Coordinates of C-alpha atoms in Angstrom, one line a residue:
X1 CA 87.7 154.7 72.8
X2 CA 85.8 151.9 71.8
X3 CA 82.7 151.3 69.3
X4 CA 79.4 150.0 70.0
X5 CA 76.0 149.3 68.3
X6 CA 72.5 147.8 69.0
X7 CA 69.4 146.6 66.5
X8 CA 66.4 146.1 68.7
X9 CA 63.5 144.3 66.7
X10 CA 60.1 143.5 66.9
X11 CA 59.1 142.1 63.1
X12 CA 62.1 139.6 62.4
X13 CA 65.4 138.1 63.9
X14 CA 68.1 140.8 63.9
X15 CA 70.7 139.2 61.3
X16 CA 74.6 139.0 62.6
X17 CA 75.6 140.5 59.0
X18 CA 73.9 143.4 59.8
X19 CA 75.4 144.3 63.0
X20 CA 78.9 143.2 61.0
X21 CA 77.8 145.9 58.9
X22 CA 77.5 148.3 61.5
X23 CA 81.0 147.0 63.5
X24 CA 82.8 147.5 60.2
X25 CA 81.9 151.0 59.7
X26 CA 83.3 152.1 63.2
X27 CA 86.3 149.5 63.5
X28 CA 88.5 152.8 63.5
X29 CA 87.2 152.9 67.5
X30 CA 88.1 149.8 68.4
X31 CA 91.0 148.2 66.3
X32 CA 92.0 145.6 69.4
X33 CA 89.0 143.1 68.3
X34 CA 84.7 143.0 68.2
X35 CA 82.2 140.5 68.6
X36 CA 78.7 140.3 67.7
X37 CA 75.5 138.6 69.8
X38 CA 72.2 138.1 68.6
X39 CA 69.4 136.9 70.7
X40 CA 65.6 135.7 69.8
X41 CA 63.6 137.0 73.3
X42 CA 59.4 136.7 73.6
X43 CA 58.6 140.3 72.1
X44 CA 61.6 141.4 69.9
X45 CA 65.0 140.2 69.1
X46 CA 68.1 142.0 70.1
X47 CA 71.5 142.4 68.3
X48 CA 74.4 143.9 70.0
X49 CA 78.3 144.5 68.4
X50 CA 81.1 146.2 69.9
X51 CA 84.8 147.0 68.8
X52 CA 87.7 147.1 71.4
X53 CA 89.8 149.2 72.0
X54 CA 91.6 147.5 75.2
X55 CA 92.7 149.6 77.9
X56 CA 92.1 148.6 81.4
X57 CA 92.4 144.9 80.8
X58 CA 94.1 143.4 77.4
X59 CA 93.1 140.2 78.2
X60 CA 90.5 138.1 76.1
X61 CA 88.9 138.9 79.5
X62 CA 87.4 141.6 78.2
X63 CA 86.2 141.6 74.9
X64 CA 82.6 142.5 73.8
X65 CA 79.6 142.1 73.9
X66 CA 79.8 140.8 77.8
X67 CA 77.9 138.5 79.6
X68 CA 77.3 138.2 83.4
X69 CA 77.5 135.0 85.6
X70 CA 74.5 132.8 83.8
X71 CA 74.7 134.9 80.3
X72 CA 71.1 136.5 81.5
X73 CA 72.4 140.3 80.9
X74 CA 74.8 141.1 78.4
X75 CA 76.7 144.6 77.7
X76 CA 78.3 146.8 75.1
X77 CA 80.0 149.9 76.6
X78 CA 82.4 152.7 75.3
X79 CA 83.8 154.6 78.0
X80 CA 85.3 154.8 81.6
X81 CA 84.3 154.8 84.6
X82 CA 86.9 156.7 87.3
X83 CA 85.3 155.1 89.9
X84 CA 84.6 151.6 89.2
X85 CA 87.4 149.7 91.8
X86 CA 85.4 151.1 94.4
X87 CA 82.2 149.9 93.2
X88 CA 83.4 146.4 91.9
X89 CA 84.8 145.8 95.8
X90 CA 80.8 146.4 96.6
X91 CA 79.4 143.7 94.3
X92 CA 82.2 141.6 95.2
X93 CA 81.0 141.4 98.8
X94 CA 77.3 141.0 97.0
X95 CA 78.7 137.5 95.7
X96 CA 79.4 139.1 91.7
X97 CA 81.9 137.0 90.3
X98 CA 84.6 138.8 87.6
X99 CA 86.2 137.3 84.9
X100 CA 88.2 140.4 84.1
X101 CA 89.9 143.5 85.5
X102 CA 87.5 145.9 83.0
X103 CA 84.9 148.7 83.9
X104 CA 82.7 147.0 81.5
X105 CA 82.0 143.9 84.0
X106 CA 81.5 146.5 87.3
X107 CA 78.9 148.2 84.9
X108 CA 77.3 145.2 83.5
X109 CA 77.0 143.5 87.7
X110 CA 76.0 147.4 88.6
X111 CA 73.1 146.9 86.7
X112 CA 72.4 143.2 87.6
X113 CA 72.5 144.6 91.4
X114 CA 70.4 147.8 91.1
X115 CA 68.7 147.7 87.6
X116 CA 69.1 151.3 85.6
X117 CA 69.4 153.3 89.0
X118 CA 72.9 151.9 89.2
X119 CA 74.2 155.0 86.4
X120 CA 73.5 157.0 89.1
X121 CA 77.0 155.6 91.1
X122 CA 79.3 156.1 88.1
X123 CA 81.6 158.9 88.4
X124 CA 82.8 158.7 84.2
X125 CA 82.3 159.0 80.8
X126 CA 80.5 156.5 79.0
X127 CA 77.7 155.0 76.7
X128 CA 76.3 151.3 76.7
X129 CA 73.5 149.9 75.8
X130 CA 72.1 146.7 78.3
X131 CA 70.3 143.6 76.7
X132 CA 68.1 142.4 80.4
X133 CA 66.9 138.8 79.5
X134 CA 65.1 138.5 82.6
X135 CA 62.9 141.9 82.2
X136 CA 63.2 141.6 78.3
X137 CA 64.5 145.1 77.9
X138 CA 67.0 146.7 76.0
X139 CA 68.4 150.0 78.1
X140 CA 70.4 152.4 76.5
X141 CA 72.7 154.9 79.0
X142 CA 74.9 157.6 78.4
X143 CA 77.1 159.6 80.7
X144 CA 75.2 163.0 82.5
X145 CA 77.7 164.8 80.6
X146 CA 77.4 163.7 77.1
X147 CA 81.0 163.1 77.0
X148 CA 80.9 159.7 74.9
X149 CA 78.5 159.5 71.9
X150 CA 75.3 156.9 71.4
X151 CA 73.2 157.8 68.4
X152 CA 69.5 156.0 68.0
X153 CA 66.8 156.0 65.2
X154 CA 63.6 154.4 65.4
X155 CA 60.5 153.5 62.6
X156 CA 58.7 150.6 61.5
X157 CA 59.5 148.3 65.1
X158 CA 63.0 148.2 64.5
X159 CA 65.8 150.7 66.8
X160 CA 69.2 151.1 66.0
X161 CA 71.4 153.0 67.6
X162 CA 75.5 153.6 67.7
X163 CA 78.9 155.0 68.6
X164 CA 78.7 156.8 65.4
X165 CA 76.4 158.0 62.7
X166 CA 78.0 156.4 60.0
X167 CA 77.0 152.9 61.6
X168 CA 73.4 154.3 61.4
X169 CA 73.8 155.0 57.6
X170 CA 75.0 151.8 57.1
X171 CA 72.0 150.1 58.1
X172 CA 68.8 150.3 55.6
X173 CA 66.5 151.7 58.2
X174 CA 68.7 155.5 58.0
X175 CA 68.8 157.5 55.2
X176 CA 72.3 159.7 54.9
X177 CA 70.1 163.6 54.5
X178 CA 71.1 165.9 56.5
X179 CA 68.6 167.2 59.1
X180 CA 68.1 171.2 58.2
X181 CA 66.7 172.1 61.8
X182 CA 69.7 170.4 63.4
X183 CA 72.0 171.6 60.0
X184 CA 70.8 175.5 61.8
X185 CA 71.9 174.8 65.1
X186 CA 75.6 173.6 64.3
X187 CA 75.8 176.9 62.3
X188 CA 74.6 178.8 65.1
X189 CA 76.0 176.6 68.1
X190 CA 79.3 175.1 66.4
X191 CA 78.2 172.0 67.5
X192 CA 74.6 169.8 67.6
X193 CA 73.0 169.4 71.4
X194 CA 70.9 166.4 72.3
X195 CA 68.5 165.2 71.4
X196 CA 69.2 166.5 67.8
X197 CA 71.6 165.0 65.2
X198 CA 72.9 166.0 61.8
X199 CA 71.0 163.0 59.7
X200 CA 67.4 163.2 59.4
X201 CA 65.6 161.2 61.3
X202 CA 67.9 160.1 64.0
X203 CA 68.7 161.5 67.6
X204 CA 71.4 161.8 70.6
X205 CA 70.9 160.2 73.4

């Protein structure tokens, strides 16, 4: 299990306290190490964090948020994906270069091969979201199955979106009232379904 969040916005440079903020909140997920990255692009600035918890590789290799090759895609990922040897012995043959044994690196040159369509070929559980310097996008994924959690409210040009909803509260765009609709649903369900979530104002992915 590891954490992840992501501040996408349009108004002002996303601050690296905040996404500390946000890191801190969910360090319970990933208590081998986190980083943070924040990038200025042409439309919107991006800021992603991520806390490790190691597993496949316990190597520096690993850590998060990733980079590819020439730093123009970069990744933070919670999850597994059962499948990912057979898919990293692909992009090795397409000329990908790792720097680690992880899952996190055949996700992050999955998508630098084959764009968003490349979730399709995991066989897993897992959520990331995908900062794509060359299209200026931010993509968000989660696993068909809803197994791993991402979290994402939006107002004002500023997303955020999370591992958890406490790193959601933390953050001043998210305030901690329950939702009643989605507060009806657990009661009736015992748990909440996409796309609703117990805080007001925010949604599953």
């Amino acid at each position: 299990m590891c954490g992840i969040v992501a501040v996408v916005d349009t108004r002002e440079m996303v601050s690296t306290d905040l996404i500390d903020r946000m890191r801190a909140s969910i360090v319970h997920r990933g208590p081998d190490g986190g980083g943070t990255f924040t990038a200025q692009g042409r439309h919107f600035s991006v800021g992603l964090g991520a806390q490790r918890l190691s597993i496949l590789d316990l190597s520096p290799a690993g850590m998060m948020p990733m980079p590819n090759e020439d730093e123009s895609v970069w990744i933070v990922y919670n999850g597994e994906v059962y499948n990912h040897l057979a898919i990293r012995a692909n992009l090795e043959r397409r000329g990908h270069c790792y720097r680690s044994r992880t899952d996190t690196e055949t996700v992050l040159h999955a998508y630098e091969e084959y764009g968003p369509d490349c979730f399709a070929m995991f066989n897993g559980i897992f959520a990331c979201a995908i900062y794509d310097t060359r299209q200026e996008r931010v993509v968000l994924a989660r696993d068909r199955t809803g197994v791993k959690p991402l979290y994402y409210a939006e107002q004002a040009g500023q997303l955020v979106c999370a591992s958890e909803l406490k790193a959601l509260a933390s953050t001043d765009l998210v305030t901690p009232e329950v939702d009643p609709t989605a507060l009806e649903i657990y009661l009736a369900l015992g748990y909440v379904p996409a796309p609703y979530a117990l805080l007001r104002g925010v949604h599953k992915l």
